[in-house]
């Protein structure tokens, strides 16, 4: 069997299977859903912070630029004053799929949030739409749209063929070459979404795997990562380039097996707060600095990328706000393990917390009975009585506790009467209380029901003859059944 590029890379890096800057290259696959009032560090804050201290550094984002909406009702996007949650660059994943993404208004643009260049879209490649009830999502180069998905950037839903990954790959390669030629440090955020349904791959990769379009897309991503790393090697900048590769959530089992992955032994999938929805691997590559071929069981979160990257650049985190992320360099460089809690949210509800080897569920829920009866199943073949519930069940008085080392599939909760259970509860309770006391309540900002804030007439549409007339604004909030 021929080794994949990622298999070859993994032998020369430290991998982080439990993940639920010099030159810095971040790569990720798809979108994030998190409680916006619980997570404060972001990729845009990192880009801005590094720009203030390293003025000659160039920041580039390739691919999907999306995040939590943050602003007044009736608008959609991120205010410049906000410190917001990183949307796609995350390996502590999400309890759902509906996210507010950056709007098309100038104040929400990535170039207003620390980046120097952008090629990509403000959302995933959802669609196609009819441009009447909803517009097809635009693709941007810097400040202006250069087309729309399913139009100038076609995706054949019947065959799964699309050339987007190759386009994103070439953008990344060209950017790295330009920065090296100018002898400038760089920050590249490569956020492709080929493995997000509807899954796509370019023609040379279609039909080459045994996992349908999903496997084809993974093979193309694998090949693309190999080309990026090969370029770094050819340019002889590997020892001065920190590369981080990860996904954003567990496999979407509702799309499996042909358009989704597998979560192995873990329970359920994306859109739940069980381990199958929240736990992802991560790969760190820094030749000459990070020991090769090692595995770390350090549990991390998206917020750690901010703090870790500042440490790589020799900077301290901002002191005017709470920074939740940890510096993971001790885990990456020395193999140390840091005991820290990870909080699992679904909306603004704290569903669970992991501390050490233990995970306590305060609420359980997969999806509604209504959805389940329609064939929508987030946990196919994994019915566990009292755990994979189709109503939101409360366990705040007696949390369901699992030892993830012995029971990674969350199938056998500890006995409430056991000494082990009582000891865990004594450890976790004050951690949760301290966390909740530190939270500052916020107003929900997601406004996906107002069709007027969609991408009807982004900057540059007039040059392409692609400006669409938006409907009347109806700034109402809407409920989300997950």
Coordinates of C-alpha atoms in Angstrom, one line a residue:
X1 CA 0.0 0.0 0.0
X2 CA 1.4 3.4 -0.9
X3 CA 1.7 5.8 2.0
X4 CA -0.4 8.9 1.9
X5 CA 1.3 12.3 2.3
X6 CA -0.2 12.7 5.8
X7 CA 1.1 9.3 6.8
X8 CA 4.6 10.3 5.7
X9 CA 4.2 13.7 7.5
X10 CA 3.0 12.0 10.7
X11 CA 6.3 10.1 11.0
X12 CA 8.2 13.3 11.1
X13 CA 5.9 15.3 13.5
X14 CA 4.2 15.1 16.8
X15 CA 0.5 14.2 16.5
X16 CA -2.3 15.1 18.9
X17 CA -5.0 12.4 18.6
X18 CA -6.9 13.8 21.5
X19 CA -7.4 17.3 20.2
X20 CA -11.3 17.7 20.9
X21 CA 4.9 31.2 15.3
X22 CA 8.0 31.9 13.0
X23 CA 6.4 31.4 9.6
X24 CA 3.0 30.0 10.5
X25 CA 0.8 27.9 8.3
X26 CA -2.6 26.7 9.6
X27 CA -4.8 24.3 7.7
X28 CA -8.3 23.2 8.4
X29 CA -11.3 21.7 6.7
X30 CA -14.7 23.2 7.7
X31 CA -16.9 25.4 10.1
X32 CA -17.3 25.9 13.8
X33 CA -20.3 26.3 16.1
X34 CA -19.6 27.5 19.6
X35 CA -21.1 29.7 22.3
X36 CA -19.8 33.2 21.3
X37 CA -19.9 34.5 24.9
X38 CA -17.7 31.7 26.2
X39 CA -14.8 31.9 23.8
X40 CA -12.8 35.1 23.3
X41 CA -9.6 34.4 21.4
X42 CA -9.6 34.4 17.6
X43 CA -7.5 34.1 14.4
X44 CA -8.3 37.7 13.5
X45 CA -7.0 38.9 16.9
X46 CA -3.9 36.9 16.3
X47 CA -3.4 38.5 12.9
X48 CA -3.9 42.0 14.3
X49 CA -1.7 41.4 17.3
X50 CA 1.2 40.1 15.2
X51 CA 0.8 42.9 12.7
X52 CA 1.3 45.5 15.4
X53 CA 4.5 43.9 16.6
X54 CA 5.8 42.4 13.4
X55 CA 5.0 45.0 10.8
X56 CA 6.7 43.3 7.9
X57 CA 4.7 40.1 8.2
X58 CA 2.1 39.3 5.5
X59 CA -1.1 37.5 6.4
X60 CA -3.1 35.6 3.9
X61 CA -6.4 33.6 4.1
X62 CA -7.3 31.0 1.5
X63 CA -10.7 29.4 1.5
X64 CA -13.7 29.8 3.8
X65 CA -13.8 32.8 6.1
X66 CA -16.6 32.3 8.5
X67 CA -17.3 32.9 12.2
X68 CA -20.0 33.7 14.7
X69 CA -22.2 36.6 13.9
X70 CA -21.6 39.5 16.2
X71 CA -23.5 42.7 15.8
X72 CA -26.8 44.5 16.0
X73 CA -30.0 42.6 15.1
X74 CA -30.6 43.0 11.4
X75 CA -27.0 42.8 10.4
X76 CA -24.7 39.9 10.0
X77 CA -21.0 39.8 10.6
X78 CA -18.3 40.7 13.1
X79 CA -17.8 44.2 14.5
X80 CA -14.2 45.6 14.3
X81 CA -14.2 46.1 18.1
X82 CA -15.0 42.4 18.8
X83 CA -12.7 39.7 19.9
X84 CA -14.4 36.7 18.4
X85 CA -14.3 33.0 18.1
X86 CA -12.2 31.3 15.4
X87 CA -14.6 29.6 13.1
X88 CA -12.9 27.0 11.1
X89 CA -9.5 26.6 12.7
X90 CA -10.6 24.4 15.5
X91 CA -10.0 20.9 16.8
X92 CA -12.2 21.1 19.8
X93 CA -15.3 20.9 17.7
X94 CA -18.9 21.9 17.7
X95 CA -22.3 21.0 18.9
X96 CA -24.0 21.9 15.7
X97 CA -23.7 23.2 12.1
X98 CA -25.6 26.4 11.8
X99 CA -23.2 29.3 12.2
X100 CA -23.2 33.0 11.5
X101 CA -20.5 33.7 9.0
X102 CA -19.0 37.0 8.1
X103 CA -21.3 39.2 6.1
X104 CA -20.5 41.0 2.9
X105 CA -20.4 44.5 4.5
X106 CA -16.9 46.1 4.6
X107 CA -16.6 46.1 8.4
X108 CA -16.9 42.3 8.5
X109 CA -14.2 41.7 5.9
X110 CA -11.1 39.7 6.9
X111 CA -8.9 42.5 5.6
X112 CA -10.5 44.6 8.4
X113 CA -9.4 41.9 10.9
X114 CA -5.7 41.7 10.4
X115 CA -5.3 39.9 7.1
X116 CA -3.5 41.4 4.1
X117 CA -4.9 39.2 1.4
X118 CA -7.9 37.0 1.0
X119 CA -9.1 34.5 -1.6
X120 CA -12.2 32.5 -0.7
X121 CA -15.7 32.8 0.5
X122 CA -17.6 34.1 3.6
X123 CA -19.3 30.7 4.0
X124 CA -19.1 27.1 2.9
X125 CA -20.1 26.0 -0.6
X126 CA -23.7 25.5 0.3
X127 CA -26.2 25.5 -2.6
X128 CA -26.9 25.8 -5.4
X129 CA -29.5 28.5 -4.8
X130 CA -31.8 30.2 -7.3
X131 CA -30.6 33.8 -6.6
X132 CA -34.2 34.8 -5.9
X133 CA -35.1 33.3 -2.5
X134 CA -31.4 33.1 -1.6
X135 CA -28.2 34.1 -3.5
X136 CA -25.4 31.8 -4.4
X137 CA -22.4 32.4 -2.1
X138 CA -19.7 34.7 -3.5
X139 CA -16.0 34.1 -3.9
X140 CA -13.7 37.0 -3.1
X141 CA -10.3 38.1 -4.0
X142 CA -9.4 40.7 -1.4
X143 CA -12.1 43.4 -1.3
X144 CA -14.2 42.3 -4.2
X145 CA -16.2 39.2 -5.3
X146 CA -14.8 37.4 -8.4
X147 CA -17.7 35.1 -8.9
X148 CA -20.2 32.8 -7.1
X149 CA -20.2 29.1 -6.2
X150 CA -22.0 27.0 -8.8
X151 CA -21.6 29.8 -11.4
X152 CA -18.0 31.0 -12.1
X153 CA -16.8 28.4 -9.6
X154 CA -18.8 25.3 -10.7
X155 CA -19.6 22.3 -8.4
X156 CA -21.2 19.4 -10.2
X157 CA -23.5 17.9 -7.6
X158 CA -24.3 14.9 -9.8
X159 CA -20.7 13.8 -10.3
X160 CA -19.0 15.6 -7.4
X161 CA -16.5 17.3 -9.7
X162 CA -15.1 20.7 -8.7
X163 CA -11.7 22.2 -9.1
X164 CA -11.8 24.4 -6.0
X165 CA -9.2 22.5 -4.0
X166 CA -6.7 22.9 -6.8
X167 CA -7.5 26.6 -7.0
X168 CA -7.0 27.0 -3.3
X169 CA -3.8 25.0 -3.5
X170 CA -2.3 27.2 -6.2
X171 CA -3.2 30.3 -4.2
X172 CA -1.3 28.9 -1.2
X173 CA 1.7 27.9 -3.2
X174 CA 1.9 31.3 -5.0
X175 CA 1.6 33.2 -1.8
X176 CA 4.4 31.2 -0.1
X177 CA 6.6 31.7 -3.1
X178 CA 6.0 35.5 -3.2
X179 CA 6.7 35.9 0.5
X180 CA 9.9 33.9 0.3
X181 CA 11.1 35.8 -2.8
X182 CA 10.6 39.0 -0.8
X183 CA 12.2 37.5 2.3
X184 CA 9.1 38.3 4.4
X185 CA 7.7 36.2 7.3
X186 CA 4.2 35.1 6.6
X187 CA 1.0 33.7 8.2
X188 CA -1.1 31.5 5.9
X189 CA -4.5 30.3 6.9
X190 CA -5.5 27.6 4.4
X191 CA -9.2 26.7 5.1
X192 CA -10.5 24.4 2.4
X193 CA -13.9 22.7 2.7
X194 CA -14.0 19.9 0.1
X195 CA -14.9 17.3 2.7
X196 CA -18.0 19.3 3.8
X197 CA -21.2 18.1 2.2
X198 CA -21.9 18.4 -0.6
X199 CA -18.4 16.8 -1.0
X200 CA -16.4 17.5 -4.1
X201 CA -13.0 16.6 -5.7
X202 CA -11.3 17.4 -8.9
X203 CA -11.5 15.0 -11.8
X204 CA -8.1 13.3 -11.3
X205 CA -9.2 12.2 -7.8
X206 CA -12.8 11.2 -8.4
X207 CA -13.3 7.5 -8.1
X208 CA -9.8 6.8 -6.7
X209 CA -10.8 5.8 -3.2
X210 CA -13.0 3.2 -1.6
X211 CA -15.0 5.7 0.4
X212 CA -16.9 7.4 -2.3
X213 CA -16.6 11.2 -2.8
X214 CA -15.6 11.7 0.7
X215 CA -12.5 9.5 0.3
X216 CA -11.8 11.1 -3.0
X217 CA -11.8 14.5 -1.4
X218 CA -9.6 13.4 1.5
X219 CA -7.1 12.0 -1.1
X220 CA -7.0 15.3 -2.9
X221 CA -6.5 17.2 0.4
X222 CA -3.8 14.8 1.3
X223 CA -2.0 15.3 -2.0
X224 CA -2.4 19.1 -1.6
X225 CA -0.8 19.1 1.8
X226 CA 2.1 17.2 0.4
X227 CA 2.6 19.8 -2.3
X228 CA 2.6 22.6 0.3
X229 CA 5.1 20.8 2.5
X230 CA 7.3 19.9 -0.5
X231 CA 7.4 23.6 -1.4
X232 CA 8.5 24.5 2.1
X233 CA 11.3 21.9 1.8
X234 CA 12.3 23.1 -1.7
X235 CA 12.5 26.7 -0.4
X236 CA 14.6 25.5 2.6
X237 CA 12.3 27.2 5.2
X238 CA 11.0 24.1 7.0
X239 CA 13.0 24.8 10.2
X240 CA 11.5 28.3 10.3
X241 CA 7.9 27.3 9.5
X242 CA 5.4 26.0 12.0
X243 CA 2.6 24.0 10.4
X244 CA -0.6 22.9 12.1
X245 CA -3.1 20.6 10.5
X246 CA -6.5 19.7 11.9
X247 CA -10.2 19.3 11.4
X248 CA -13.0 21.2 13.0
X249 CA -15.4 18.6 14.3
X250 CA -16.1 14.9 14.4
X251 CA -17.3 13.1 11.3
X252 CA -20.8 14.1 10.1
X253 CA -22.4 10.6 10.4
X254 CA -25.6 11.8 8.8
X255 CA -23.6 12.1 5.5
X256 CA -21.6 8.8 5.9
X257 CA -20.4 6.7 4.4
X258 CA -20.1 8.2 0.9
X259 CA -20.1 11.9 2.0
X260 CA -18.9 11.6 5.5
X261 CA -16.2 10.0 7.6
X262 CA -16.0 7.7 10.6
X263 CA -15.5 8.4 14.3
X264 CA -14.1 5.0 15.1
X265 CA -14.9 4.0 18.7
X266 CA -16.3 7.4 19.7
X267 CA -20.0 8.0 20.3
X268 CA -22.1 9.8 17.8
X269 CA -20.9 12.5 15.4
X270 CA -20.9 16.1 14.4
X271 CA -23.8 18.2 15.9
X272 CA -23.5 16.4 19.3
X273 CA -21.3 17.0 22.4
X274 CA -20.3 13.3 22.6
X275 CA -16.7 12.5 21.8
X276 CA -17.6 11.5 18.2
X277 CA -18.7 15.1 17.6
X278 CA -16.1 16.9 19.6
X279 CA -12.8 15.0 19.4
X280 CA -10.4 15.4 16.5
X281 CA -6.7 14.6 15.8
X282 CA -4.2 17.3 15.0
X283 CA -0.7 17.2 13.4
X284 CA 2.1 19.6 14.2
X285 CA 5.1 19.8 11.8
X286 CA 8.2 21.8 12.6
X287 CA 11.3 19.9 11.5
X288 CA 14.3 20.4 13.7
X289 CA 12.2 21.7 16.6
X290 CA 9.4 19.2 17.3
X291 CA 10.5 15.6 18.0
X292 CA 9.6 13.4 15.1
X293 CA 7.1 10.5 15.1
X294 CA 5.8 11.1 18.6
X295 CA 2.2 11.2 19.9
X296 CA 0.8 13.5 22.5
X297 CA -2.4 12.9 24.4
X298 CA -2.7 16.6 25.4
X299 CA -6.3 17.8 25.1
X300 CA -6.4 21.1 23.4
X301 CA -8.9 23.7 22.1
X302 CA -9.1 26.3 19.4
X303 CA -8.3 29.0 21.9
X304 CA -4.8 27.5 22.5
X305 CA -3.7 28.3 18.9
X306 CA -3.8 32.0 19.8
X307 CA -1.7 31.8 22.9
X308 CA 0.6 29.2 21.3
X309 CA 1.2 31.3 18.3
X310 CA 2.0 34.4 20.3
X311 CA 4.6 32.3 22.2
X312 CA 6.1 31.2 19.0
X313 CA 6.5 34.9 18.0
X314 CA 8.0 35.8 21.4
X315 CA 5.0 37.8 22.4
X316 CA 2.8 38.0 25.5
X317 CA -1.0 37.7 25.2
X318 CA -3.0 41.0 25.6
X319 CA -3.4 42.0 29.2
X320 CA -6.7 44.0 28.7
X321 CA -8.9 40.9 28.5
X322 CA -9.3 37.3 29.6
X323 CA -7.4 34.9 27.3
X324 CA -8.7 31.4 27.7
X325 CA -6.1 29.5 25.6
X326 CA -3.1 27.7 26.9
X327 CA 0.4 27.8 25.4
X328 CA 0.8 24.2 24.0
X329 CA 4.5 24.5 23.2
X330 CA 5.5 22.5 26.3
X331 CA 3.3 19.6 25.0
X332 CA 4.6 20.0 21.5
X333 CA 8.3 20.5 22.3
X334 CA 8.9 18.6 25.5
X335 CA 6.0 16.1 25.5
X336 CA 4.5 17.6 28.7
X337 CA 0.9 17.0 29.7
X338 CA -1.2 19.8 31.2
X339 CA -4.3 19.0 33.1
X340 CA -7.0 21.5 32.1
X341 CA -10.8 21.4 31.7
X342 CA -12.5 21.5 28.3
X343 CA -16.1 22.8 28.3
X344 CA -18.6 21.5 25.8
X345 CA -21.4 23.9 24.8
X346 CA -24.5 23.5 22.7
X347 CA -25.8 27.0 22.1
X348 CA -25.4 28.6 25.5
X349 CA -26.0 25.4 27.5
X350 CA -23.0 23.8 29.2
X351 CA -23.6 20.2 28.2
X352 CA -20.4 18.6 29.5
X353 CA -16.9 19.1 30.8
X354 CA -13.8 17.0 30.5
X355 CA -11.1 17.1 33.2
X356 CA -8.2 14.7 33.0
X357 CA -9.6 11.2 31.9
X358 CA -13.1 12.0 33.1
X359 CA -16.0 13.5 31.3
X360 CA -19.2 14.7 33.0
X361 CA -22.4 15.2 31.1
X362 CA -24.8 17.7 32.6
X363 CA -27.2 17.4 29.7
X364 CA -27.6 14.8 27.0
X365 CA -29.2 15.2 23.6
X366 CA -28.6 13.9 20.1
X367 CA -31.4 15.4 18.0
X368 CA -35.2 15.7 18.2
X369 CA -37.6 12.8 17.8
X370 CA -39.1 14.7 14.8
X371 CA -35.8 14.8 13.0
X372 CA -35.0 11.2 14.0
X373 CA -38.3 9.9 12.6
X374 CA -37.5 11.7 9.3
X375 CA -34.3 9.6 9.1
X376 CA -31.9 12.2 10.4
X377 CA -29.6 10.3 12.9
X378 CA -26.5 11.8 14.5
X379 CA -25.7 8.5 16.1
X380 CA -26.5 5.7 13.6
X381 CA -26.2 2.3 15.2
X382 CA -25.2 3.7 18.6
X383 CA -28.4 3.7 20.7
X384 CA -27.4 3.9 24.4
X385 CA -30.3 4.0 26.8
X386 CA -30.3 7.2 28.9
X387 CA -27.4 8.7 27.0
X388 CA -28.2 9.1 23.3
X389 CA -31.5 10.8 24.1
X390 CA -33.8 12.5 21.6
X391 CA -35.0 15.0 24.1
X392 CA -32.7 17.3 26.0
X393 CA -32.3 15.5 29.3
X394 CA -30.9 17.2 32.4
X395 CA -28.3 15.6 34.6
X396 CA -27.1 18.7 36.5
X397 CA -27.8 17.1 40.0
X398 CA -26.2 13.8 39.1
X399 CA -24.0 14.2 36.0
X400 CA -23.3 11.1 33.9
X401 CA -19.6 10.5 34.3
X402 CA -17.4 8.4 32.0
X403 CA -13.7 7.4 32.3
X404 CA -12.6 8.1 28.7
X405 CA -9.4 6.1 29.1
X406 CA -11.4 2.9 29.9
X407 CA -14.5 3.8 28.0
X408 CA -13.8 6.2 25.1
X409 CA -17.2 5.3 23.5
X410 CA -19.1 6.8 26.5
X411 CA -21.1 3.6 26.9
X412 CA -20.7 2.8 30.6
X413 CA -21.3 5.7 33.1
X414 CA -19.8 5.3 36.5
X415 CA -22.1 4.2 39.3
X416 CA -23.5 7.1 41.2
X417 CA -22.7 5.2 44.5
X418 CA -19.1 4.5 43.6
X419 CA -16.2 6.2 45.4
X420 CA -14.7 7.0 42.0
X421 CA -17.8 8.9 41.0
X422 CA -17.9 10.9 44.2
X423 CA -14.2 11.8 43.9
X424 CA -14.7 12.9 40.3
X425 CA -17.7 15.0 41.3
X426 CA -15.7 16.7 44.0
X427 CA -13.0 17.7 41.5
X428 CA -15.3 18.8 38.7
X429 CA -17.9 20.8 40.6
X430 CA -15.6 23.7 41.7
X431 CA -14.1 23.9 38.2
X432 CA -17.5 24.3 36.6
X433 CA -18.6 26.8 39.2
X434 CA -15.5 28.9 38.7
X435 CA -16.0 28.8 34.9
X436 CA -19.7 29.8 35.1
X437 CA -19.0 32.6 37.5
X438 CA -16.5 34.1 35.1
X439 CA -18.8 34.2 32.1
X440 CA -20.4 37.5 31.1
X441 CA -23.8 37.0 29.5
X442 CA -24.3 38.3 26.0
X443 CA -27.2 38.9 23.6
X444 CA -27.6 36.3 20.9
X445 CA -26.5 37.8 17.6
X446 CA -27.2 35.0 15.1
X447 CA -29.8 36.3 12.6
X448 CA -30.0 33.7 9.9
X449 CA -33.7 34.4 9.4
X450 CA -33.2 37.8 7.9
X451 CA -32.7 37.1 4.2
X452 CA -31.8 40.7 3.5
X453 CA -28.4 40.2 5.1
X454 CA -27.4 37.5 2.7
X455 CA -24.8 38.0 -0.1
X456 CA -27.0 39.7 -2.6
X457 CA -24.8 42.5 -3.8
X458 CA -21.2 42.2 -2.5
X459 CA -18.5 44.7 -3.5
X460 CA -17.4 44.0 -7.1
X461 CA -20.7 42.5 -8.2
X462 CA -21.3 45.5 -10.5
X463 CA -18.2 44.7 -12.5
X464 CA -19.5 41.1 -13.1
X465 CA -23.1 42.0 -13.6
X466 CA -23.8 39.9 -10.6
X467 CA -25.6 42.4 -8.3
X468 CA -28.9 41.0 -7.0
X469 CA -31.8 42.9 -5.4
X470 CA -32.2 42.0 -1.7
X471 CA -35.6 41.3 -0.2
X472 CA -37.1 43.6 2.5
X473 CA -35.3 43.3 5.8
X474 CA -37.1 41.3 8.5
X475 CA -34.7 41.4 11.4
X476 CA -36.3 38.6 13.4
X477 CA -34.6 35.8 15.3
X478 CA -35.3 32.2 14.6
X479 CA -35.1 29.1 16.6
X480 CA -32.7 26.3 15.8
X481 CA -34.0 22.7 16.4
X482 CA -30.6 21.3 17.3

